[in-house]
CSV table of C-alpha atoms in Angstrom, one decimal:
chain,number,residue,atom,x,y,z
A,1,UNK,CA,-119.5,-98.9,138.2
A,2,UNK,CA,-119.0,-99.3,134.4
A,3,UNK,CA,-121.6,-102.1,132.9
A,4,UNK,CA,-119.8,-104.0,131.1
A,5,UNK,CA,-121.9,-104.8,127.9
A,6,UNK,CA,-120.9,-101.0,127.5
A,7,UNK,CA,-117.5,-101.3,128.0
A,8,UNK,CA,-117.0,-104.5,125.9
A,9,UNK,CA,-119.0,-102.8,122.6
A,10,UNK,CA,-117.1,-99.4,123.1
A,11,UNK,CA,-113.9,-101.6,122.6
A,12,UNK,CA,-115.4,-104.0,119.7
A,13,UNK,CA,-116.3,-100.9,117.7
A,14,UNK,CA,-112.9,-99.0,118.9
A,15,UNK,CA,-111.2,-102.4,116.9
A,16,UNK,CA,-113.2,-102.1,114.2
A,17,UNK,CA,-112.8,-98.3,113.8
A,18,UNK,CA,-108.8,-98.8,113.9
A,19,UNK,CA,-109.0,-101.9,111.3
A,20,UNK,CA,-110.7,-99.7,108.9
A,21,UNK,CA,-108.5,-96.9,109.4
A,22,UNK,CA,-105.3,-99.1,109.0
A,23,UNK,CA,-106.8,-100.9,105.9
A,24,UNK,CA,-107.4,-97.3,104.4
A,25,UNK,CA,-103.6,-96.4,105.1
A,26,UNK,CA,-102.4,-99.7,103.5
A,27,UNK,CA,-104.6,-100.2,100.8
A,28,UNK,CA,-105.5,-96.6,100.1
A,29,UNK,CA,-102.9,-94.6,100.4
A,30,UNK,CA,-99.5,-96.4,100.4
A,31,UNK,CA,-100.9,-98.5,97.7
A,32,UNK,CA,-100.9,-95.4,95.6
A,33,UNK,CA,-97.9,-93.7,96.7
A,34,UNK,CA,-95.8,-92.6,93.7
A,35,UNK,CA,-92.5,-94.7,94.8
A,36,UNK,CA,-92.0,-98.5,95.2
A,37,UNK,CA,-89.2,-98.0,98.0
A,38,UNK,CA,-91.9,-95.9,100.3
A,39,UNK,CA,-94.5,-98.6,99.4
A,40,UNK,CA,-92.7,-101.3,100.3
A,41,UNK,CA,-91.3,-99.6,103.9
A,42,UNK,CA,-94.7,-98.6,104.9
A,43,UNK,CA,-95.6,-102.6,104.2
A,44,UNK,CA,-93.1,-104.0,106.4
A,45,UNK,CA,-94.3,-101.6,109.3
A,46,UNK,CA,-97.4,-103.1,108.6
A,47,UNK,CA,-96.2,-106.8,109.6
A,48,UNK,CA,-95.6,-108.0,106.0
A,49,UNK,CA,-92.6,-110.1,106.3
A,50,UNK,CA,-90.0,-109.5,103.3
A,51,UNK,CA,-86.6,-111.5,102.5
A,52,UNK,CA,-85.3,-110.0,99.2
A,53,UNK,CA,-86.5,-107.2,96.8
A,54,UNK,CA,-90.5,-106.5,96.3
A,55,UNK,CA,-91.5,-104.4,93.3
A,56,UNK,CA,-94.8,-103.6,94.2
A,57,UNK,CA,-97.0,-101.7,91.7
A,58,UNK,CA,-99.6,-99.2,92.8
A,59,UNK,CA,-103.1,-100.4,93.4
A,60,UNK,CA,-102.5,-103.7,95.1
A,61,UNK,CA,-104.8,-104.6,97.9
A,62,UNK,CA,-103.7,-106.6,100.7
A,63,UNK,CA,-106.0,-108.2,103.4
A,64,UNK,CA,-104.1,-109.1,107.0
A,65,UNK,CA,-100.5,-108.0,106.2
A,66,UNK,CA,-99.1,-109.9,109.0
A,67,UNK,CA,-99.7,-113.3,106.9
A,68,UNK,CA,-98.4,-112.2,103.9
A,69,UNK,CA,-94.5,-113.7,103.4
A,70,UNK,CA,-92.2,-112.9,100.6
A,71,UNK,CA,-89.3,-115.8,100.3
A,72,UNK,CA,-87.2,-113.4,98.0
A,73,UNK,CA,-87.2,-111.5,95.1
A,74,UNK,CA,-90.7,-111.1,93.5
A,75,UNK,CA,-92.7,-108.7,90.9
A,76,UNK,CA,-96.6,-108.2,91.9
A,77,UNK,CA,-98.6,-106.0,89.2
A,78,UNK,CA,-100.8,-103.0,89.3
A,79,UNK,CA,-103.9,-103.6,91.3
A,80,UNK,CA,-103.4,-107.1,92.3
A,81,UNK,CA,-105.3,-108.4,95.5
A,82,UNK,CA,-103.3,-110.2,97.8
A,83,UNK,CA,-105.6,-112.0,100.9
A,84,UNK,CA,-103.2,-113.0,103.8
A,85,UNK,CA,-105.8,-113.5,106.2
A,86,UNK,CA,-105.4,-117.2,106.6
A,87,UNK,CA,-101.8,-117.1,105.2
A,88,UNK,CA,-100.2,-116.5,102.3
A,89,UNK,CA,-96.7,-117.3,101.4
A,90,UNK,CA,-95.0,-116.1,97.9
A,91,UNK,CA,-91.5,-117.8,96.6
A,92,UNK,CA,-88.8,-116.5,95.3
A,93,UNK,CA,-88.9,-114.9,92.2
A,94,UNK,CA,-92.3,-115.2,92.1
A,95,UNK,CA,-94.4,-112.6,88.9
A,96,UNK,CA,-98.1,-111.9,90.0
A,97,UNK,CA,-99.5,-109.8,87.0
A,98,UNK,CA,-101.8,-107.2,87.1
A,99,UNK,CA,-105.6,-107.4,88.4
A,100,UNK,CA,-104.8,-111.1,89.9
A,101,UNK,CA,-106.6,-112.1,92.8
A,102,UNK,CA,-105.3,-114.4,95.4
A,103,UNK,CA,-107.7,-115.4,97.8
A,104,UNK,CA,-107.5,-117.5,101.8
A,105,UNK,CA,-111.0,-116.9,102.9
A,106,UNK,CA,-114.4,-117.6,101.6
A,107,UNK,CA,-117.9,-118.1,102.5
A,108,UNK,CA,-119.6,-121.4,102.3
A,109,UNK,CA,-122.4,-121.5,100.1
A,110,UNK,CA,-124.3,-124.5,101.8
A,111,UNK,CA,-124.0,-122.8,106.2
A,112,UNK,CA,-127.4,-121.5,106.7
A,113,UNK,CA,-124.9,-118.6,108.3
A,114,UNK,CA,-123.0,-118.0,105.3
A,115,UNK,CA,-119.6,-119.3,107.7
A,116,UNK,CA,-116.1,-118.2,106.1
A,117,UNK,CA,-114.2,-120.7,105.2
A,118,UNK,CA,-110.3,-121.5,103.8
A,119,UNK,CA,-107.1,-122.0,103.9
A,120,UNK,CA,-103.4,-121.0,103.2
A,121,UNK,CA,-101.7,-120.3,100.0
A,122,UNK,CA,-98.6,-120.8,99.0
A,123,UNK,CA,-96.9,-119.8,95.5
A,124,UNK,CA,-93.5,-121.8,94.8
A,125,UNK,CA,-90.5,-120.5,93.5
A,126,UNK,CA,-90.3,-119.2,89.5
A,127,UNK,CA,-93.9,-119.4,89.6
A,128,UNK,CA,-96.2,-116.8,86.9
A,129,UNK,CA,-99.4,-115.5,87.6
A,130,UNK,CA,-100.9,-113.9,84.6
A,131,UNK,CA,-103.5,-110.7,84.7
A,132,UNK,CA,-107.1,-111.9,85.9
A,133,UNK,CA,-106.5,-115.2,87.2
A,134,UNK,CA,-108.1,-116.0,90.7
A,135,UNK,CA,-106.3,-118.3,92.9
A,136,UNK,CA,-108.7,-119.9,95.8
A,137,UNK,CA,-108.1,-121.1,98.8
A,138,UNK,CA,-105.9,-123.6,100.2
A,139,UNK,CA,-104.7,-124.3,97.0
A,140,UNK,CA,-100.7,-124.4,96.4
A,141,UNK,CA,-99.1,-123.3,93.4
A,142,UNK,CA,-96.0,-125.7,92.2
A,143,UNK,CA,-92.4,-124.4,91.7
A,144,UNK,CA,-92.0,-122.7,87.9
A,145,UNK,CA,-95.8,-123.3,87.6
A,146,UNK,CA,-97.7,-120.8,85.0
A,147,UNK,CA,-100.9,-120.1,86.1
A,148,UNK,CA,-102.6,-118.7,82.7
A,149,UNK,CA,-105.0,-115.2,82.8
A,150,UNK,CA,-108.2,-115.4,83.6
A,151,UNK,CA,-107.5,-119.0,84.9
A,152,UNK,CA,-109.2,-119.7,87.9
A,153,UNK,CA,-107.4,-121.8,90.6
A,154,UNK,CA,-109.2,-124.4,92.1
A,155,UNK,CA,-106.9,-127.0,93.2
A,156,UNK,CA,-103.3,-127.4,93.5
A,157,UNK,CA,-100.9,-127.2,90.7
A,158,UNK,CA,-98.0,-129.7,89.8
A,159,UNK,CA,-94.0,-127.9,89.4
A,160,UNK,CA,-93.8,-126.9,86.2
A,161,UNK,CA,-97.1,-127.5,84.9
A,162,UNK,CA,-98.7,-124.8,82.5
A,163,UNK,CA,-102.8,-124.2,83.8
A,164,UNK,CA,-105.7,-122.3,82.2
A,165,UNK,CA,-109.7,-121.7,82.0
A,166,UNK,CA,-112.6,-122.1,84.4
A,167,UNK,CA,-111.7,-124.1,86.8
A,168,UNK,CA,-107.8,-124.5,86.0
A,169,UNK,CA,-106.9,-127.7,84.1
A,170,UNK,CA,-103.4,-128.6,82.7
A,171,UNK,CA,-102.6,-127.1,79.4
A,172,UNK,CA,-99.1,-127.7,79.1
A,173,UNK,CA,-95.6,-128.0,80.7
A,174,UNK,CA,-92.8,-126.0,81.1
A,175,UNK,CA,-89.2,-126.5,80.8
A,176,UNK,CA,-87.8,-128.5,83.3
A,177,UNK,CA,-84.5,-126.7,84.0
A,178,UNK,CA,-82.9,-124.6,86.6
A,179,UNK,CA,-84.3,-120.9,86.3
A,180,UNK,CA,-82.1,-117.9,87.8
A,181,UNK,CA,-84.1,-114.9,86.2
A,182,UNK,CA,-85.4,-112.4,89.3
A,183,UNK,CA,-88.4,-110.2,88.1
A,184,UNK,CA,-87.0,-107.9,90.1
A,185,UNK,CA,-84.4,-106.8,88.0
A,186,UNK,CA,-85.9,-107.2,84.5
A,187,UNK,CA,-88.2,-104.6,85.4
A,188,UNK,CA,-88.3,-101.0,85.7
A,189,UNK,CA,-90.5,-100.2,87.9
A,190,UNK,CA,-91.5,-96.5,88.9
């Protein structure tokens, strides 16, 4: 007879040792394979669900690609970190720029056991992330928003509105009108 402590840690750390191996694949080495179509094959056989085109550059990070959702056409930059594990849904055309950092999960400061915390993110349609900014979660970015760099994200932002510094505040608006570009095809991506 098998004692079952046994049993149950063998499979814990079996699920831990495939997690890391998977997250290695993904984030390792399909994040720096040389070609955008292989990238982005190798992500949907990973659970990321895709509707449209997805230039992804090399170096992204992704956490739980089975909550990450791509509403259409979108552009996300060299070494951006995309965190799905609480959900994460990106519009259509949608432009993350490179190094930004969208976060679902957290820790809470104030549990004396350091709990994680969050919520889901969602990026509306037309919306720009610039390089460095840091979105947190549960917050929801408005459609045609502009999310300055280096902003940090605290709470949601209004359509259209322009945001910068530490935390986000509104800096200015932008043109109310009906936007067609897709970054997919104003860039040429490797």
């Amino acid at each position: 007879m098998v004692n079952r402590d046994v049993y149950s840690g063998t499979r814990s750390c079996l699920r831990r040792w495939t997690t890391s191996v998977s997250d290695f694949l993904l984030n390792r080495v399909t994040s720096a394979f040389p070609s955008r179509h292989v990238r982005m094959f190798v992500l949907k056989r990973f659970g990321v669900v895709v509707s449209g085109r997805v230039a992804m550059y090399a170096g992204f990070e992704i956490r739980n690609p089975r909550g990450l959702v791509f509403l259409g056409d979108a552009s996300i930059g060299p070494r951006v970190l995309l965190d799905a594990r609480s959900g994460l849904v990106i519009g259509k055309n949608v432009t993350i720029s490179t190094h930004a950092m969208i976060w679902t999960l957290h820790h809470d400061y104030n549990d004396p056991d350091f709990k994680v915390v969050g919520g889901s993110v969602r990026i509306g349609d037309y919306a720009w992330i610039g390089s460095g900014a840091i979105i947190l979660p549960g917050v929801e970015i408005g459609e045609a928003a502009v999310v300055a760099a280096g902003a940090v994200v605290t709470k949601n932002v209004d359509p259209y509105s322009v945001v910068g510094g530490v935390p986000a505040k509104k800096i200015g608006e932008r043109e109310r009108k009906q936007y067609r570009y897709s970054p997919y095809h104003v860039l040429h991506i490797v």
